[in-house]
Amino acid sequence: QVQVVESGGGSVEAGGSLRLLCAASGVNYINNEMNWYRQVLGKEREREFVSGIDSDGGTSYADHVKGRFTISQDNSKNTVYLQMSGLRPEETATYYCKGIGRCRRWTGKWSECSAWGQGTQVTVSS
């Protein structure tokens, strides 16, 4: 199976920067992509996409973060970084990482698997 752990959250003033880190690990796991989402307190049913990157380095961003956030990765470590700049108070949220890849089952066969991390809090003050 796969385990995902985020880190790097914290508190900053509006316009500030933070760098989030997401690491995926698993004995029989091959990572294909990792995506960042965020969830605002009080909106438990709404986890919105922020950015993603695949194993080939292809990236995607939500429109509201383009030009301010940059996602990158270290494939050798199954680690993804999200550099966030120009943070806004409305971006205060818990940021979650989701790893998507292939896991080897007990049968020996490989199939798609995914996992969410526990989240890391980002607080932006005005």
Short mmCIF file of N, CA and C in Angstrom, two decimals:
data_model
loop_
_atom_site.label_atom_id
_atom_site.label_comp_id
_atom_site.label_asym_id
_atom_site.label_seq_id
_atom_site.Cartn_x
_atom_site.Cartn_y
_atom_site.Cartn_z
N GLN A 1 0.83 -1.18 0.00
CA GLN A 1 0.00 0.00 0.00
C GLN A 1 0.88 1.24 0.00
N VAL A 2 0.24 2.39 -0.05
CA VAL A 2 0.95 3.66 -0.11
C VAL A 2 0.57 4.53 1.07
N GLN A 3 1.55 5.23 1.58
CA GLN A 3 1.32 6.21 2.63
C GLN A 3 1.77 7.57 2.12
N VAL A 4 1.01 8.58 2.47
CA VAL A 4 1.29 9.94 2.03
C VAL A 4 1.38 10.85 3.25
N VAL A 5 2.43 11.66 3.29
CA VAL A 5 2.62 12.57 4.42
C VAL A 5 2.93 13.96 3.89
N GLU A 6 2.22 14.96 4.40
CA GLU A 6 2.47 16.35 4.03
C GLU A 6 3.19 17.06 5.17
N SER A 7 3.87 18.12 4.82
CA SER A 7 4.50 18.98 5.82
C SER A 7 4.73 20.35 5.21
N GLY A 8 5.11 21.29 6.04
CA GLY A 8 5.47 22.61 5.53
C GLY A 8 4.43 23.69 5.74
N GLY A 9 3.28 23.34 6.29
CA GLY A 9 2.28 24.36 6.53
C GLY A 9 2.71 25.33 7.62
N GLY A 10 1.95 26.39 7.78
CA GLY A 10 2.27 27.36 8.80
C GLY A 10 1.44 28.60 8.64
N SER A 11 1.87 29.66 9.31
CA SER A 11 1.15 30.93 9.27
C SER A 11 2.01 31.99 8.62
N VAL A 12 1.40 32.73 7.71
CA VAL A 12 2.11 33.83 7.04
C VAL A 12 1.16 34.99 6.88
N GLU A 13 1.71 36.15 6.60
CA GLU A 13 0.90 37.31 6.30
C GLU A 13 0.54 37.29 4.82
N ALA A 14 -0.49 38.02 4.49
CA ALA A 14 -0.90 38.12 3.09
C ALA A 14 0.28 38.57 2.24
N GLY A 15 0.43 37.92 1.10
CA GLY A 15 1.55 38.21 0.23
C GLY A 15 2.78 37.37 0.50
N GLY A 16 2.75 36.62 1.59
CA GLY A 16 3.89 35.80 1.96
C GLY A 16 3.96 34.49 1.19
N SER A 17 4.97 33.69 1.54
CA SER A 17 5.22 32.44 0.83
C SER A 17 5.36 31.28 1.80
N LEU A 18 5.01 30.12 1.31
CA LEU A 18 5.23 28.88 2.04
C LEU A 18 5.56 27.79 1.04
N ARG A 19 6.28 26.80 1.50
CA ARG A 19 6.60 25.64 0.66
C ARG A 19 6.10 24.38 1.34
N LEU A 20 5.19 23.71 0.67
CA LEU A 20 4.65 22.47 1.18
C LEU A 20 5.39 21.29 0.56
N LEU A 21 5.47 20.22 1.33
CA LEU A 21 6.13 19.01 0.88
C LEU A 21 5.19 17.84 1.04
N CYS A 22 5.21 16.94 0.08
CA CYS A 22 4.38 15.73 0.13
C CYS A 22 5.26 14.56 -0.26
N ALA A 23 5.28 13.55 0.59
CA ALA A 23 6.09 12.37 0.33
C ALA A 23 5.20 11.13 0.32
N ALA A 24 5.35 10.33 -0.73
CA ALA A 24 4.60 9.08 -0.84
C ALA A 24 5.57 7.92 -0.70
N SER A 25 5.15 6.91 0.04
CA SER A 25 6.03 5.76 0.24
C SER A 25 5.22 4.48 0.29
N GLY A 26 5.88 3.39 -0.03
CA GLY A 26 5.23 2.09 -0.01
C GLY A 26 6.18 1.05 -0.55
N VAL A 27 6.15 -0.12 0.04
CA VAL A 27 7.08 -1.16 -0.36
C VAL A 27 6.82 -1.58 -1.80
N ASN A 28 5.59 -1.79 -2.14
CA ASN A 28 5.23 -2.20 -3.50
C ASN A 28 4.36 -1.11 -4.12
N TYR A 29 4.96 0.01 -4.35
CA TYR A 29 4.21 1.16 -4.86
C TYR A 29 5.03 1.87 -5.93
N ILE A 30 4.38 2.18 -7.03
CA ILE A 30 4.98 2.98 -8.09
C ILE A 30 4.12 4.22 -8.25
N ASN A 31 4.75 5.38 -8.06
CA ASN A 31 3.98 6.62 -8.09
C ASN A 31 3.76 7.08 -9.53
N ASN A 32 2.54 7.52 -9.83
CA ASN A 32 2.22 8.05 -11.16
C ASN A 32 1.97 9.54 -11.14
N GLU A 33 1.31 10.01 -10.10
CA GLU A 33 1.04 11.43 -10.00
C GLU A 33 0.74 11.78 -8.56
N MET A 34 0.92 13.05 -8.28
CA MET A 34 0.59 13.56 -6.95
C MET A 34 -0.12 14.89 -7.12
N ASN A 35 -1.18 15.07 -6.39
CA ASN A 35 -2.01 16.25 -6.52
C ASN A 35 -2.24 16.91 -5.16
N TRP A 36 -2.30 18.22 -5.19
CA TRP A 36 -2.61 19.00 -4.01
C TRP A 36 -4.05 19.51 -4.08
N TYR A 37 -4.73 19.42 -2.94
CA TYR A 37 -6.07 19.94 -2.79
C TYR A 37 -6.11 20.78 -1.52
N ARG A 38 -7.14 21.58 -1.39
CA ARG A 38 -7.29 22.31 -0.14
C ARG A 38 -8.76 22.31 0.27
N GLN A 39 -8.93 22.40 1.57
CA GLN A 39 -10.28 22.34 2.15
C GLN A 39 -10.39 23.43 3.19
N VAL A 40 -11.36 24.30 3.00
CA VAL A 40 -11.57 25.40 3.92
C VAL A 40 -12.40 24.92 5.09
N LEU A 41 -12.08 25.41 6.27
CA LEU A 41 -12.81 25.04 7.48
C LEU A 41 -14.28 25.39 7.29
N GLY A 42 -15.14 24.45 7.59
CA GLY A 42 -16.57 24.66 7.45
C GLY A 42 -17.11 24.18 6.12
N LYS A 43 -16.23 23.81 5.23
CA LYS A 43 -16.64 23.31 3.92
C LYS A 43 -16.08 21.90 3.75
N GLU A 44 -16.52 21.03 4.65
CA GLU A 44 -15.95 19.68 4.66
C GLU A 44 -16.25 18.89 3.41
N ARG A 45 -17.29 19.28 2.68
CA ARG A 45 -17.63 18.55 1.46
C ARG A 45 -16.95 19.09 0.22
N GLU A 46 -16.16 20.14 0.43
CA GLU A 46 -15.54 20.78 -0.73
C GLU A 46 -14.03 20.75 -0.59
N ARG A 47 -13.41 19.86 -1.29
CA ARG A 47 -11.95 19.79 -1.34
C ARG A 47 -11.56 20.15 -2.76
N GLU A 48 -11.03 21.35 -2.93
CA GLU A 48 -10.77 21.83 -4.28
C GLU A 48 -9.34 21.56 -4.73
N PHE A 49 -9.23 21.28 -6.01
CA PHE A 49 -7.94 21.00 -6.61
C PHE A 49 -7.10 22.26 -6.66
N VAL A 50 -5.82 22.11 -6.36
CA VAL A 50 -4.88 23.23 -6.40
C VAL A 50 -3.85 23.04 -7.51
N SER A 51 -3.17 21.91 -7.48
CA SER A 51 -2.12 21.66 -8.46
C SER A 51 -1.77 20.19 -8.48
N GLY A 52 -1.19 19.74 -9.59
CA GLY A 52 -0.80 18.35 -9.70
C GLY A 52 0.40 18.19 -10.60
N ILE A 53 1.08 17.06 -10.44
CA ILE A 53 2.23 16.75 -11.29
C ILE A 53 2.29 15.25 -11.49
N ASP A 54 2.63 14.85 -12.74
CA ASP A 54 2.74 13.42 -13.00
C ASP A 54 4.20 13.01 -13.07
N SER A 55 4.42 11.72 -13.23
CA SER A 55 5.78 11.19 -13.16
C SER A 55 6.66 11.68 -14.31
N ASP A 56 6.03 12.16 -15.38
CA ASP A 56 6.80 12.71 -16.50
C ASP A 56 7.09 14.20 -16.33
N GLY A 57 6.59 14.76 -15.26
CA GLY A 57 6.82 16.17 -15.01
C GLY A 57 5.72 17.08 -15.53
N GLY A 58 4.67 16.50 -16.08
CA GLY A 58 3.56 17.31 -16.53
C GLY A 58 2.84 17.93 -15.35
N THR A 59 2.54 19.20 -15.44
CA THR A 59 1.93 19.91 -14.31
C THR A 59 0.58 20.49 -14.69
N SER A 60 -0.22 20.74 -13.67
CA SER A 60 -1.50 21.40 -13.86
C SER A 60 -1.77 22.26 -12.64
N TYR A 61 -2.50 23.34 -12.87
CA TYR A 61 -2.80 24.30 -11.81
C TYR A 61 -4.25 24.76 -11.91
N ALA A 62 -4.84 25.03 -10.77
CA ALA A 62 -6.12 25.70 -10.77
C ALA A 62 -5.90 27.13 -11.23
N ASP A 63 -6.88 27.70 -11.90
CA ASP A 63 -6.71 29.05 -12.45
C ASP A 63 -6.32 30.07 -11.39
N HIS A 64 -6.88 29.93 -10.21
CA HIS A 64 -6.65 30.96 -9.19
C HIS A 64 -5.27 30.90 -8.55
N VAL A 65 -4.46 29.92 -8.90
CA VAL A 65 -3.10 29.88 -8.35
C VAL A 65 -2.03 29.99 -9.43
N LYS A 66 -2.44 30.01 -10.68
CA LYS A 66 -1.46 30.12 -11.77
C LYS A 66 -0.65 31.39 -11.64
N GLY A 67 0.64 31.24 -11.81
CA GLY A 67 1.52 32.39 -11.71
C GLY A 67 2.01 32.65 -10.29
N ARG A 68 1.38 32.03 -9.32
CA ARG A 68 1.79 32.24 -7.93
C ARG A 68 2.31 30.96 -7.27
N PHE A 69 1.79 29.83 -7.67
CA PHE A 69 2.20 28.55 -7.10
C PHE A 69 3.02 27.78 -8.14
N THR A 70 4.00 27.06 -7.66
CA THR A 70 4.82 26.21 -8.53
C THR A 70 4.97 24.83 -7.90
N ILE A 71 4.65 23.82 -8.68
CA ILE A 71 4.80 22.45 -8.20
C ILE A 71 6.02 21.81 -8.86
N SER A 72 6.75 21.03 -8.09
CA SER A 72 7.92 20.35 -8.60
C SER A 72 8.06 19.01 -7.87
N GLN A 73 8.98 18.20 -8.33
CA GLN A 73 9.10 16.88 -7.71
C GLN A 73 10.52 16.36 -7.74
N ASP A 74 10.76 15.42 -6.85
CA ASP A 74 11.98 14.65 -6.83
C ASP A 74 11.54 13.20 -6.99
N ASN A 75 11.61 12.70 -8.21
CA ASN A 75 11.11 11.36 -8.49
C ASN A 75 11.83 10.28 -7.70
N SER A 76 13.09 10.51 -7.44
CA SER A 76 13.86 9.50 -6.73
C SER A 76 13.36 9.31 -5.31
N LYS A 77 12.68 10.33 -4.80
CA LYS A 77 12.19 10.26 -3.43
C LYS A 77 10.67 10.22 -3.35
N ASN A 78 9.99 10.15 -4.50
CA ASN A 78 8.53 10.22 -4.52
C ASN A 78 8.05 11.40 -3.70
N THR A 79 8.70 12.53 -3.92
CA THR A 79 8.40 13.72 -3.13
C THR A 79 8.01 14.86 -4.06
N VAL A 80 6.98 15.58 -3.65
CA VAL A 80 6.49 16.71 -4.42
C VAL A 80 6.53 17.96 -3.55
N TYR A 81 6.87 19.07 -4.17
CA TYR A 81 6.94 20.34 -3.47
C TYR A 81 5.93 21.31 -4.09
N LEU A 82 5.28 22.07 -3.26
CA LEU A 82 4.38 23.11 -3.74
C LEU A 82 4.86 24.43 -3.16
N GLN A 83 5.46 25.25 -4.01
CA GLN A 83 5.92 26.57 -3.60
C GLN A 83 4.77 27.54 -3.81
N MET A 84 4.35 28.16 -2.74
CA MET A 84 3.21 29.07 -2.80
C MET A 84 3.68 30.48 -2.49
N SER A 85 3.38 31.39 -3.39
CA SER A 85 3.76 32.78 -3.20
C SER A 85 2.52 33.65 -3.36
N GLY A 86 2.64 34.88 -2.87
CA GLY A 86 1.50 35.78 -2.99
C GLY A 86 0.26 35.24 -2.33
N LEU A 87 0.42 34.62 -1.18
CA LEU A 87 -0.72 33.99 -0.52
C LEU A 87 -1.76 35.03 -0.08
N ARG A 88 -3.00 34.61 -0.15
CA ARG A 88 -4.13 35.47 0.17
C ARG A 88 -4.88 34.92 1.38
N PRO A 89 -5.51 35.77 2.16
CA PRO A 89 -6.25 35.29 3.34
C PRO A 89 -7.29 34.23 3.02
N GLU A 90 -7.91 34.35 1.88
CA GLU A 90 -8.95 33.37 1.52
C GLU A 90 -8.35 32.01 1.16
N GLU A 91 -7.05 31.93 1.12
CA GLU A 91 -6.38 30.65 0.85
C GLU A 91 -6.04 29.91 2.14
N THR A 92 -6.48 30.47 3.24
CA THR A 92 -6.35 29.76 4.51
C THR A 92 -7.18 28.48 4.43
N ALA A 93 -6.51 27.36 4.65
CA ALA A 93 -7.17 26.06 4.49
C ALA A 93 -6.24 24.96 4.95
N THR A 94 -6.79 23.77 5.00
CA THR A 94 -5.96 22.60 5.19
C THR A 94 -5.62 22.07 3.80
N TYR A 95 -4.35 21.88 3.55
CA TYR A 95 -3.89 21.43 2.25
C TYR A 95 -3.59 19.94 2.33
N TYR A 96 -4.17 19.21 1.40
CA TYR A 96 -4.01 17.76 1.35
C TYR A 96 -3.30 17.34 0.08
N CYS A 97 -2.53 16.30 0.21
CA CYS A 97 -1.85 15.71 -0.93
C CYS A 97 -2.44 14.33 -1.19
N LYS A 98 -2.59 14.01 -2.44
CA LYS A 98 -3.07 12.68 -2.83
C LYS A 98 -2.07 12.05 -3.78
N GLY A 99 -1.62 10.89 -3.42
CA GLY A 99 -0.72 10.14 -4.28
C GLY A 99 -1.51 9.09 -5.05
N ILE A 100 -1.25 9.01 -6.34
CA ILE A 100 -1.94 8.04 -7.20
C ILE A 100 -0.88 7.24 -7.94
N GLY A 101 -1.00 5.94 -7.87
CA GLY A 101 -0.02 5.12 -8.55
C GLY A 101 -0.50 3.69 -8.71
N ARG A 102 0.44 2.77 -8.65
CA ARG A 102 0.11 1.35 -8.77
C ARG A 102 0.72 0.60 -7.59
N CYS A 103 -0.09 -0.26 -7.03
CA CYS A 103 0.33 -1.07 -5.90
C CYS A 103 0.32 -2.54 -6.28
N ARG A 104 1.26 -3.26 -5.73
CA ARG A 104 1.28 -4.70 -5.96
C ARG A 104 0.47 -5.38 -4.87
N ARG A 105 -0.53 -6.08 -5.27
CA ARG A 105 -1.42 -6.75 -4.31
C ARG A 105 -0.82 -8.07 -3.83
N TRP A 106 -1.47 -8.69 -2.88
CA TRP A 106 -0.97 -9.96 -2.34
C TRP A 106 -1.00 -11.05 -3.39
N THR A 107 -1.81 -10.86 -4.42
CA THR A 107 -1.87 -11.84 -5.50
C THR A 107 -0.66 -11.73 -6.42
N GLY A 108 0.10 -10.63 -6.23
CA GLY A 108 1.23 -10.40 -7.11
C GLY A 108 0.89 -9.50 -8.27
N LYS A 109 -0.38 -9.21 -8.45
CA LYS A 109 -0.79 -8.35 -9.54
C LYS A 109 -0.73 -6.88 -9.12
N TRP A 110 -0.48 -6.05 -10.09
CA TRP A 110 -0.44 -4.61 -9.88
C TRP A 110 -1.77 -3.99 -10.27
N SER A 111 -2.22 -3.04 -9.48
CA SER A 111 -3.45 -2.32 -9.80
C SER A 111 -3.34 -0.91 -9.25
N GLU A 112 -4.22 -0.03 -9.74
CA GLU A 112 -4.17 1.36 -9.31
C GLU A 112 -4.52 1.48 -7.83
N CYS A 113 -3.82 2.35 -7.17
CA CYS A 113 -4.11 2.63 -5.77
C CYS A 113 -3.84 4.10 -5.51
N SER A 114 -4.37 4.60 -4.43
CA SER A 114 -4.17 6.00 -4.07
C SER A 114 -4.31 6.16 -2.57
N ALA A 115 -3.83 7.28 -2.09
CA ALA A 115 -3.95 7.57 -0.66
C ALA A 115 -3.87 9.07 -0.45
N TRP A 116 -4.56 9.54 0.57
CA TRP A 116 -4.51 10.93 0.99
C TRP A 116 -3.60 11.05 2.21
N GLY A 117 -2.96 12.19 2.31
CA GLY A 117 -2.23 12.49 3.51
C GLY A 117 -3.16 13.04 4.58
N GLN A 118 -2.58 13.35 5.73
CA GLN A 118 -3.38 13.82 6.85
C GLN A 118 -3.69 15.31 6.77
N GLY A 119 -3.01 16.01 5.87
CA GLY A 119 -3.24 17.43 5.69
C GLY A 119 -2.27 18.28 6.48
N THR A 120 -2.04 19.47 5.98
CA THR A 120 -1.19 20.44 6.67
C THR A 120 -1.89 21.80 6.60
N GLN A 121 -1.91 22.49 7.72
CA GLN A 121 -2.66 23.74 7.81
C GLN A 121 -1.85 24.92 7.29
N VAL A 122 -2.51 25.72 6.48
CA VAL A 122 -1.93 26.97 5.99
C VAL A 122 -2.87 28.09 6.42
N THR A 123 -2.31 29.06 7.14
CA THR A 123 -3.09 30.19 7.62
C THR A 123 -2.47 31.47 7.10
N VAL A 124 -3.27 32.28 6.42
CA VAL A 124 -2.80 33.53 5.84
C VAL A 124 -3.57 34.67 6.50
N SER A 125 -2.86 35.52 7.17
CA SER A 125 -3.49 36.63 7.86
C SER A 125 -3.44 37.90 7.02
N SER A 126 -4.44 38.73 7.20
CA SER A 126 -4.52 39.97 6.41
C SER A 126 -3.81 41.12 7.10
#
